[in-house]
Coordinates of C-alpha atoms and ligand atoms in Angstrom, one line a residue:
M1 CA -7.4 -43.9 8.6
L2 CA -9.2 -45.8 5.7
R3 CA -12.4 -46.9 5.5
P4 CA -12.9 -50.5 4.9
N5 CA -14.2 -50.9 1.4
D6 CA -11.3 -47.4 0.4
E7 CA -9.2 -50.6 -0.7
H8 CA -12.1 -51.7 -2.9
P9 CA -10.9 -51.9 -6.5
I10 CA -12.9 -48.3 -7.9
A11 CA -12.6 -48.5 -11.8
A12 CA -13.3 -45.6 -14.2
L13 CA -12.6 -43.9 -17.3
A14 CA -10.3 -40.8 -16.8
S15 CA -10.2 -39.6 -19.9
G16 CA -12.4 -36.9 -21.2
S17 CA -15.4 -38.3 -22.5
G18 CA -17.1 -39.0 -25.8
P19 CA -15.0 -40.1 -28.8
G20 CA -11.1 -40.2 -29.0
A21 CA -8.0 -41.1 -30.5
V22 CA -7.9 -43.2 -27.0
G23 CA -9.4 -44.1 -23.9
V24 CA -7.8 -43.7 -20.4
I25 CA -9.9 -46.4 -17.3
R26 CA -7.8 -46.4 -14.6
L27 CA -8.4 -49.8 -12.2
S28 CA -7.2 -49.2 -8.6
G29 CA -7.6 -51.2 -5.6
L30 CA -6.6 -53.5 -3.7
D31 CA -5.2 -57.5 -5.8
C32 CA -6.9 -55.0 -8.5
W33 CA -4.9 -57.8 -11.2
D34 CA -7.2 -60.3 -9.7
V35 CA -10.1 -58.0 -11.3
V36 CA -7.9 -57.9 -14.7
K37 CA -5.9 -60.8 -14.7
H38 CA -9.8 -62.9 -16.1
C39 CA -9.7 -60.2 -19.5
L40 CA -6.0 -60.1 -20.3
G41 CA -6.4 -64.1 -21.2
G42 CA -4.8 -64.9 -16.8
I43 CA -1.9 -63.8 -17.0
S44 CA -0.1 -63.3 -13.7
E45 CA 1.2 -59.6 -12.3
P46 CA 3.2 -58.0 -14.6
T47 CA 6.2 -56.0 -13.4
A48 CA 5.2 -53.1 -12.0
R49 CA 5.5 -49.6 -14.5
R50 CA 6.3 -51.7 -18.2
V51 CA 4.5 -51.3 -20.5
G52 CA 3.1 -54.3 -22.7
V53 CA 0.6 -54.2 -25.9
K54 CA -2.5 -56.9 -24.6
V55 CA -5.4 -57.9 -26.0
F56 CA -8.5 -57.0 -23.8
L57 CA -11.4 -60.0 -23.6
D58 CA -14.5 -61.2 -22.2
P59 CA -13.5 -64.1 -21.0
I60 CA -17.3 -65.5 -21.1
T61 CA -17.8 -65.7 -25.0
L62 CA -13.7 -64.6 -25.6
E63 CA -14.7 -62.0 -28.2
S64 CA -11.6 -60.2 -28.4
V65 CA -12.8 -56.4 -27.5
D66 CA -9.9 -54.3 -28.1
E67 CA -6.0 -54.5 -28.4
L68 CA -5.0 -51.6 -26.2
V69 CA -1.7 -51.2 -23.8
V70 CA -1.7 -51.9 -20.1
V71 CA 0.6 -51.0 -17.2
F72 CA 0.5 -51.7 -13.9
F73 CA 1.6 -50.0 -10.9
K74 CA 2.2 -51.5 -8.0
G75 CA 1.2 -50.1 -5.0
P76 CA 2.6 -47.3 -3.1
H77 CA 4.1 -46.4 -6.4
S78 CA 1.4 -45.2 -8.0
Y79 CA -1.7 -42.4 -8.2
T80 CA -3.2 -43.6 -5.5
G81 CA -1.0 -45.5 -3.4
Q82 CA -2.7 -48.9 -3.7
D83 CA -2.1 -51.1 -6.9
T84 CA -3.5 -50.1 -10.0
V85 CA -3.7 -50.5 -14.0
E86 CA -4.0 -48.1 -16.4
F87 CA -5.1 -48.5 -19.7
F88 CA -4.6 -47.2 -23.1
C89 CA -8.0 -48.9 -25.8
H90 CA -9.0 -47.1 -28.8
G91 CA -11.2 -44.0 -27.0
G92 CA -14.9 -44.8 -28.6
P93 CA -17.5 -45.2 -26.3
Y94 CA -18.5 -48.8 -26.9
I95 CA -15.5 -50.0 -26.2
I96 CA -14.6 -47.6 -22.7
Q97 CA -18.4 -49.1 -21.7
R98 CA -17.2 -52.7 -22.6
I99 CA -14.5 -52.5 -20.6
L100 CA -15.8 -50.9 -17.6
G101 CA -19.0 -53.0 -17.3
L102 CA -16.7 -56.2 -17.6
L103 CA -14.0 -55.0 -14.6
Y104 CA -17.9 -54.0 -13.1
A105 CA -18.6 -58.2 -13.9
H106 CA -15.3 -58.7 -12.3
G107 CA -15.3 -57.2 -9.2
A108 CA -14.9 -53.1 -9.3
R109 CA -16.9 -51.0 -8.6
P110 CA -17.9 -47.9 -10.8
A111 CA -15.7 -44.9 -9.3
Q112 CA -17.4 -41.8 -7.3
A113 CA -16.5 -38.2 -8.2
G114 CA -13.1 -37.6 -7.0
E115 CA -12.2 -41.2 -5.9
F116 CA -8.7 -41.6 -7.1
T117 CA -7.7 -38.1 -6.2
K118 CA -9.2 -39.4 -1.9
R119 CA -7.3 -42.6 -1.3
A120 CA -4.3 -40.5 -2.8
L121 CA -4.1 -38.2 -0.1
L122 CA -5.8 -40.8 2.2
N123 CA -2.9 -42.4 1.6
G124 CA -0.4 -39.5 1.8
K125 CA 0.6 -39.5 -1.5
L126 CA -0.4 -35.2 -1.2
D127 CA -2.0 -33.3 1.4
L128 CA -5.5 -31.6 0.3
T129 CA -4.0 -28.0 -1.0
A130 CA -2.7 -30.7 -3.6
A131 CA -5.5 -32.5 -4.2
E132 CA -7.6 -29.3 -4.8
G133 CA -4.4 -27.9 -7.0
I134 CA -4.7 -31.3 -9.1
K135 CA -9.2 -30.2 -9.2
D136 CA -7.4 -26.7 -10.7
L137 CA -5.5 -28.3 -12.9
V138 CA -8.0 -30.9 -14.5
E139 CA -10.5 -27.9 -14.8
A140 CA -8.2 -25.3 -16.1
Q141 CA -8.9 -23.3 -19.3
S142 CA -6.8 -20.1 -18.7
R143 CA -2.7 -19.6 -18.3
Q144 CA -3.8 -18.2 -14.5
Q145 CA -6.1 -21.3 -13.2
W146 CA -3.0 -23.2 -14.6
L147 CA -0.9 -21.0 -11.8
A148 CA -3.4 -21.8 -9.3
G149 CA -3.7 -25.5 -9.8
R150 CA 0.0 -25.5 -10.1
Q151 CA 0.9 -23.5 -7.1
L152 CA -1.4 -26.0 -5.1
Y153 CA -0.4 -29.3 -6.4
T154 CA 3.3 -27.8 -6.2
G155 CA 3.4 -27.5 -2.5
K156 CA 3.7 -23.7 -2.6
L157 CA 0.8 -22.6 -0.1
K158 CA 1.7 -26.3 1.6
E159 CA 4.9 -24.8 2.5
E160 CA 4.2 -21.1 3.3
I161 CA 0.8 -23.2 5.9
D162 CA 3.9 -25.4 6.9
S163 CA 5.9 -22.5 8.1
L164 CA 3.5 -20.9 10.1
R165 CA 2.1 -23.4 12.0
K166 CA 6.3 -23.7 12.9
E167 CA 6.5 -20.9 14.7
V168 CA 2.7 -21.3 16.2
I169 CA 4.5 -24.6 17.9
G170 CA 7.8 -23.1 18.7
A171 CA 6.0 -20.9 20.3
M172 CA 3.1 -23.2 22.2
A173 CA 6.6 -25.3 23.3
Y174 CA 8.3 -22.6 24.6
L175 CA 4.5 -21.4 26.7
E176 CA 4.7 -25.6 27.9
A177 CA 8.0 -24.9 29.4
M178 CA 6.8 -21.7 31.2
I179 CA 3.6 -24.3 32.6
D180 CA 6.6 -26.7 34.1
F181 CA 8.8 -24.7 35.2
P182 CA 6.4 -21.8 36.5
D183 CA 9.9 -20.5 39.0
E184 CA 11.8 -19.0 36.8
E185 CA 10.2 -15.6 36.0
D186 CA 13.0 -13.5 34.5
T187 CA 13.6 -15.8 31.8
H188 CA 9.3 -16.0 31.0
H189 CA 9.5 -12.2 30.4
V190 CA 12.1 -12.2 28.3
G191 CA 11.3 -14.8 26.3
L192 CA 7.5 -14.1 26.6
S193 CA 8.0 -11.2 24.9
H194 CA 9.7 -12.5 21.8
V195 CA 7.2 -15.1 21.5
R196 CA 4.6 -12.3 21.5
S197 CA 6.5 -10.5 18.5
R198 CA 7.0 -13.9 15.8
L199 CA 3.5 -14.1 16.6
G200 CA 3.5 -10.4 15.6
N201 CA 4.6 -11.4 12.6
V202 CA 3.3 -14.8 11.9
S203 CA -0.7 -12.6 12.1
K204 CA 1.3 -10.1 9.6
Q205 CA 1.6 -13.1 6.8
L206 CA -1.5 -14.5 7.5
T207 CA -3.2 -11.4 6.8
S208 CA -0.4 -11.0 3.8
L209 CA -2.3 -13.9 2.5
V210 CA -6.0 -13.8 3.7
S211 CA -5.5 -11.2 1.0
T212 CA -4.6 -12.8 -2.0
F213 CA -8.1 -14.7 -1.5
Q214 CA -10.1 -12.6 -4.6
S215 CA -7.1 -12.4 -6.4
G216 CA -6.7 -16.1 -6.4
Q217 CA -10.6 -16.4 -6.6
V218 CA -10.5 -14.6 -9.6
A219 CA -7.3 -17.6 -11.6
S220 CA -9.0 -20.3 -10.1
R221 CA -12.7 -19.6 -10.7
G222 CA -12.2 -16.4 -13.3
L223 CA -13.3 -12.9 -12.8
M224 CA -16.9 -12.9 -11.1
V225 CA -18.9 -10.0 -13.7
V226 CA -22.7 -9.6 -12.8
F227 CA -25.0 -7.1 -14.9
A228 CA -26.9 -4.8 -13.3
G229 CA -30.1 -2.3 -14.2
A230 CA -32.6 -1.1 -14.7
P231 CA -35.5 -3.7 -16.7
N232 CA -34.4 -3.5 -20.7
A233 CA -31.7 -1.6 -20.0
G234 CA -29.8 -4.4 -22.7
K235 CA -28.4 -6.7 -19.7
S236 CA -29.4 -10.3 -21.3
T237 CA -28.1 -8.6 -25.4
L238 CA -25.2 -7.2 -23.7
L239 CA -24.4 -11.3 -22.9
N240 CA -25.4 -12.3 -25.8
T241 CA -23.4 -10.3 -27.0
L242 CA -19.4 -10.9 -25.2
L243 CA -20.6 -14.9 -25.9
G244 CA -20.8 -14.2 -29.1
R245 CA -24.0 -16.4 -29.8
Q246 CA -28.0 -16.1 -28.1
R247 CA -27.7 -17.8 -24.6
A248 CA -30.5 -15.1 -23.2
I249 CA -33.7 -14.9 -23.9
V250 CA -34.1 -10.6 -25.7
S251 CA -37.3 -8.6 -25.7
A252 CA -39.0 -5.0 -25.2
T253 CA -41.1 -6.5 -22.6
P254 CA -39.7 -5.1 -19.3
G255 CA -38.7 -7.6 -17.0
T256 CA -38.1 -11.0 -19.2
T257 CA -34.7 -11.9 -17.7
R258 CA -36.5 -13.5 -13.8
D259 CA -33.5 -15.9 -13.0
Y260 CA -30.1 -15.5 -13.3
I261 CA -28.2 -16.7 -16.1
E262 CA -24.2 -17.2 -15.4
E263 CA -22.1 -18.4 -18.7
P264 CA -18.2 -18.5 -18.5
C265 CA -16.4 -16.8 -21.5
L266 CA -12.6 -16.7 -22.4
F267 CA -12.0 -12.7 -23.4
D268 CA -7.8 -13.4 -24.6
G269 CA -8.1 -16.2 -22.5
R270 CA -8.6 -15.0 -19.2
L271 CA -11.5 -16.5 -17.5
V272 CA -15.2 -14.4 -17.3
R273 CA -17.5 -15.3 -15.6
L274 CA -20.7 -13.4 -16.9
V275 CA -24.4 -13.3 -15.1
D276 CA -27.3 -11.8 -16.6
T277 CA -29.4 -11.0 -13.4
A278 CA -33.3 -9.8 -13.6
G279 CA -33.9 -5.8 -13.5
I280 CA -33.4 -4.3 -10.9
R281 CA -36.8 -2.2 -10.2
E282 CA -39.4 -2.0 -7.4
T283 CA -42.2 -4.8 -8.2
N284 CA -45.5 -6.6 -6.4
D285 CA -44.7 -9.4 -9.0
Q286 CA -43.3 -12.4 -6.5
I287 CA -41.3 -14.2 -9.3
E288 CA -39.4 -11.0 -10.0
R289 CA -39.0 -9.9 -6.6
E290 CA -37.3 -13.3 -6.3
G291 CA -35.1 -12.3 -9.0
V292 CA -34.4 -9.2 -8.1
S293 CA -33.5 -9.7 -4.1
L294 CA -31.3 -12.4 -6.2
S295 CA -29.6 -9.8 -8.5
N296 CA -28.4 -7.6 -5.4
R297 CA -27.2 -11.2 -3.5
L298 CA -25.3 -11.7 -7.1
I299 CA -23.4 -7.9 -7.2
E300 CA -22.2 -9.0 -3.6
E301 CA -20.6 -11.6 -5.0
A302 CA -19.6 -10.1 -7.5
D303 CA -15.5 -9.0 -8.3
V304 CA -17.3 -6.6 -11.0
V305 CA -20.6 -4.8 -11.6
I306 CA -21.4 -3.7 -14.6
L307 CA -24.0 -0.7 -14.3
L308 CA -26.0 -0.2 -16.9
N309 CA -27.9 2.8 -18.1
S310 CA -29.6 2.7 -21.3
A311 CA -30.0 5.6 -24.2
D312 CA -33.8 5.9 -23.2
S313 CA -33.3 5.2 -19.9
S314 CA -35.9 7.0 -17.6
S315 CA -34.1 10.0 -15.1
S316 CA -35.6 7.2 -11.7
E317 CA -33.7 4.7 -13.4
R318 CA -30.6 6.5 -13.5
E319 CA -30.8 7.5 -9.7
A320 CA -31.4 4.1 -8.8
M321 CA -28.0 2.9 -10.7
A322 CA -26.4 5.9 -9.0
T323 CA -27.2 5.1 -5.6
L324 CA -26.2 1.5 -6.5
K325 CA -23.3 3.0 -7.6
T326 CA -22.6 4.5 -4.1
S327 CA -23.5 2.1 -2.0
L328 CA -21.0 -0.2 -4.1
Q329 CA -18.1 2.5 -3.6
A330 CA -19.0 2.0 0.2
K331 CA -19.0 -1.4 -0.1
A332 CA -15.8 -2.0 -2.0
K333 CA -13.7 0.2 0.9
Q334 CA -14.7 -1.7 3.6
L335 CA -14.8 -5.8 2.3
K336 CA -13.6 -6.3 -1.1
N337 CA -12.3 -4.9 -4.5
I338 CA -15.5 -4.9 -6.9
S339 CA -14.8 -2.9 -9.8
L340 CA -17.2 -0.9 -11.1
I341 CA -18.0 -0.4 -14.5
A342 CA -20.1 2.1 -16.0
L343 CA -21.6 1.9 -19.0
L344 CA -23.9 4.1 -21.2
T345 CA -26.3 1.4 -23.2
K346 CA -28.0 2.0 -26.7
S347 CA -25.2 4.6 -27.9
D348 CA -26.8 3.8 -31.2
Q349 CA -29.8 5.9 -30.2
S350 CA -28.4 8.9 -29.2
Q351 CA -25.5 9.9 -26.9
P352 CA -27.2 12.9 -24.1
A353 CA -25.4 15.1 -21.3
W354 CA -26.2 13.3 -18.2
A355 CA -23.9 9.9 -20.0
S356 CA -20.9 11.6 -19.9
G357 CA -18.5 9.7 -18.3
L358 CA -20.1 7.1 -19.1
M359 CA -18.7 4.4 -21.3
P360 CA -21.1 4.0 -24.3
I361 CA -21.6 0.9 -25.8
S362 CA -24.2 -0.7 -28.5
C363 CA -24.9 -4.1 -29.1
K364 CA -26.4 -3.2 -32.1
T365 CA -23.6 -1.6 -33.5
G366 CA -20.5 -2.9 -32.2
D367 CA -18.8 0.0 -30.6
G368 CA -17.7 0.2 -27.8
V369 CA -17.3 -3.9 -27.4
G370 CA -14.1 -4.2 -27.6
D371 CA -13.1 -1.0 -25.0
L372 CA -15.3 -3.0 -22.4
Q373 CA -14.0 -6.3 -23.1
A374 CA -10.7 -4.5 -22.9
A375 CA -11.6 -3.0 -19.5
L376 CA -12.5 -6.8 -17.9
I377 CA -9.0 -8.2 -19.2
K378 CA -7.0 -5.1 -17.3
I379 CA -9.2 -6.2 -14.2
V380 CA -8.2 -9.8 -14.6
D381 CA -4.8 -8.6 -15.1
E382 CA -4.5 -6.5 -12.3
H383 CA -5.9 -9.5 -10.0
T384 CA -3.9 -12.0 -11.5
G385 CA -0.8 -10.3 -12.1
S386 CA 1.5 -10.8 -8.9
L387 CA 0.0 -14.1 -8.5
E388 CA 2.9 -16.0 -10.5
E389 CA 5.7 -15.5 -7.6
R390 CA 3.8 -15.9 -4.4
P391 CA 2.1 -18.3 -3.0
F392 CA -1.8 -17.8 -2.8
L393 CA -5.6 -19.1 -1.5
T394 CA -8.1 -20.1 -4.3
S395 CA -10.5 -21.7 -2.3
Q396 CA -13.4 -20.4 0.5
R397 CA -12.5 -23.6 2.6
Q398 CA -8.1 -22.4 2.4
Q399 CA -9.6 -18.8 3.2
S400 CA -11.8 -19.7 6.1
A401 CA -10.0 -22.0 8.3
L402 CA -6.6 -19.2 7.8
L403 CA -9.2 -16.2 9.3
A404 CA -9.8 -19.2 12.3
A405 CA -5.9 -19.5 12.9
Q406 CA -5.5 -15.0 12.5
S407 CA -8.6 -15.0 14.6
A408 CA -7.2 -17.2 17.0
V409 CA -3.2 -15.5 16.9
D410 CA -5.2 -12.0 17.6
K411 CA -6.5 -14.0 21.3
F412 CA -3.3 -14.5 21.8
T413 CA -2.0 -11.2 21.5
H414 CA -4.5 -9.7 23.5
Q415 CA -4.5 -12.3 26.2
A416 CA -1.3 -12.4 26.3
Q417 CA -1.2 -7.3 26.3
Q418 CA -3.6 -8.6 29.4
K419 CA -1.0 -10.8 31.6
A420 CA -2.8 -14.4 30.7
G421 CA -1.4 -17.5 32.2
P422 CA 0.5 -19.2 29.8
E423 CA -2.2 -22.3 29.7
M424 CA -4.5 -19.7 28.4
L425 CA -1.6 -18.3 25.1
A426 CA -1.6 -21.8 24.7
F427 CA -4.3 -22.6 24.2
E428 CA -5.2 -20.2 21.5
L429 CA -2.2 -20.9 20.1
L430 CA -3.4 -24.5 20.2
E431 CA -6.1 -23.5 18.0
A432 CA -4.1 -21.1 15.7
A433 CA -1.9 -24.2 14.8
R434 CA -5.4 -26.8 14.1
A435 CA -6.9 -23.7 12.6
L436 CA -3.4 -24.6 10.1
S437 CA -2.9 -28.2 9.8
S438 CA -6.8 -28.5 8.8
V439 CA -6.0 -25.8 5.2
V440 CA -3.5 -29.1 4.4
G441 CA -5.5 -31.7 5.4
D442 CA -7.6 -32.0 7.8
I443 CA -8.5 -36.0 7.0
S444 CA -10.2 -37.1 9.6
N445 CA -13.2 -34.3 8.8
E446 CA -15.7 -36.2 7.0
D447 CA -17.7 -33.7 6.2
I448 CA -14.4 -31.4 3.8
L449 CA -13.2 -34.2 2.7
D450 CA -16.7 -33.9 1.3
K451 CA -17.4 -31.3 0.1
V452 CA -13.6 -31.1 -1.6
F453 CA -13.9 -34.2 -3.3
S454 CA -17.6 -34.0 -4.3
E455 CA -16.5 -31.2 -7.2
F456 CA -13.8 -33.6 -9.0
C457 CA -14.8 -34.8 -11.9
I458 CA -15.3 -38.8 -12.5
G459 CA -12.0 -40.6 -12.7
K460 CA -10.0 -38.1 -10.8
Ligands
GTP1 N1 -30.7 -0.4 -30.6 C1 -30.9 -0.7 -29.5 N2 -31.5 -1.8 -28.4 C2 -30.8 -2.8 -27.9 C3 -29.7 -2.6 -27.2 N3 -29.4 -3.4 -27.1 C4 -30.9 -4.0 -26.4 N4 -31.4 -3.1 -27.0 C5 -33.0 -3.3 -26.6 O1 -33.4 -3.4 -26.0 C6 -34.6 -4.3 -25.3 C7 -34.3 -4.9 -23.9 O2 -33.0 -5.5 -24.6 P1 -32.1 -6.9 -22.9 O3 -31.3 -6.9 -23.3 O4 -33.7 -7.7 -23.2 O5 -32.7 -6.0 -22.3 P2 -32.8 -6.4 -20.1 O6 -32.3 -5.4 -19.2 O7 -31.8 -7.8 -20.6 O8 -33.8 -6.5 -19.9 P3 -35.0 -7.3 -18.8 O9 -34.5 -9.0 -18.8 O10 -36.5 -6.9 -18.9 O11 -34.5 -6.7 -17.7 C8 -34.8 -5.0 -26.7 O12 -35.7 -4.9 -26.8 C9 -33.5 -4.9 -27.1 O13 -33.4 -5.2 -28.5 C10 -28.7 -1.9 -28.0 O14 -27.2 -1.3 -28.3 N5 -29.0 -1.0 -29.0
MG2 MG1 -33.1 -9.6 -19.7

């Protein structure tokens, strides 16, 4: 399964960039000690997993670059499964660049994003869900992200997928027997109904797992909160107020924001992604029209839509917001759980009668800002509160594979009701088993691997 250059030694900084007390440099690949030994005075491969303090030299000028800690891991007992050396040097950017430059000059090449973890996967050290978990753990800013990463990394989701796959494969074995011994009809009848009921359970478990997707995404990427409102409703001002800094341009001219602006922030430890959009209105301006259609797309992807009605809004603007609210309520029933928060912005100007039932907020005085934050925190907790106890989905990739598995199981049930032959039934189950396998690691699919690992940082 390894491609030819997958064993070539690669090196990168594994710790964060920028000055730090300690920098961690990782080198991994076939015979990687040969790359480093020139820089450590020619010493031979040390005992694995034993910490040594060494001087790192430029082998040509013999200049000492740093005194550092070195640990050697003999493959397969390493993160990647290949021979690996880790250096703990002083964390100054110059030292790190010098050390990496010398490693590259002596046979290593720079690692690509996620390449160490990709090697770990290809060497069977982890499955694809655990690799995704490592990404979440590395990026975790909130407890919810950490929970998402941990349940993937510790194999909670994998266990669930494996047990579903086992059920499907058990049913396939039974159908194979039906194909091989077609004469035992009585036994077949009883057996098939047993298989159908077991697959009914598989279908229920798949439905339950698929239903965790939105909440899992809220945990792993944060709550996506999109602002929607007429031009000048105060969307960009609200973004700046919630972020506590001037991020978006604010002006009294309607139509100021044309593109969308997405910014992550933490509210009491919960990760929220705030998205400011172009004000929604009919317009002949081509660029603004693009912005409005982008706003509508973002609203569809949101977990929460904040509908802004400003105290100085016109009745037609309020009508447009009311129509949007009704259509989102209908969508929320059918598609996903979109929460809606309707605000009266610029409440310092006036609190008109039509605004009863809206949450008043003024970015000028700060009134109501805390209430809005509390409402968003509550929504995050409603999504993620139950995730501690159960496995859940965190990526679109997992979701698509499970939907494919579910569709195959549903087809099996339908075909079985239609009294289809065992070959046909076995085909649907094979599709379901394949889709389930792809969640934990279809390592023959280069596109999927590239997609997963392109989202990693270099050094992981
Ligand atoms: N009095 C008062 N004025 C506000 C408040 N919030 C925003 N404004 C003013 O309303 C005007 C429009 O604000 P923006 O935040 O740019 O509005 P927007 O919804 O982003 O507008 P577009 O980008 O054009 O869609 C500016 O002059 C703001 O200073 C508020 O709470 N109180
Ligand atoms: Mg704006």
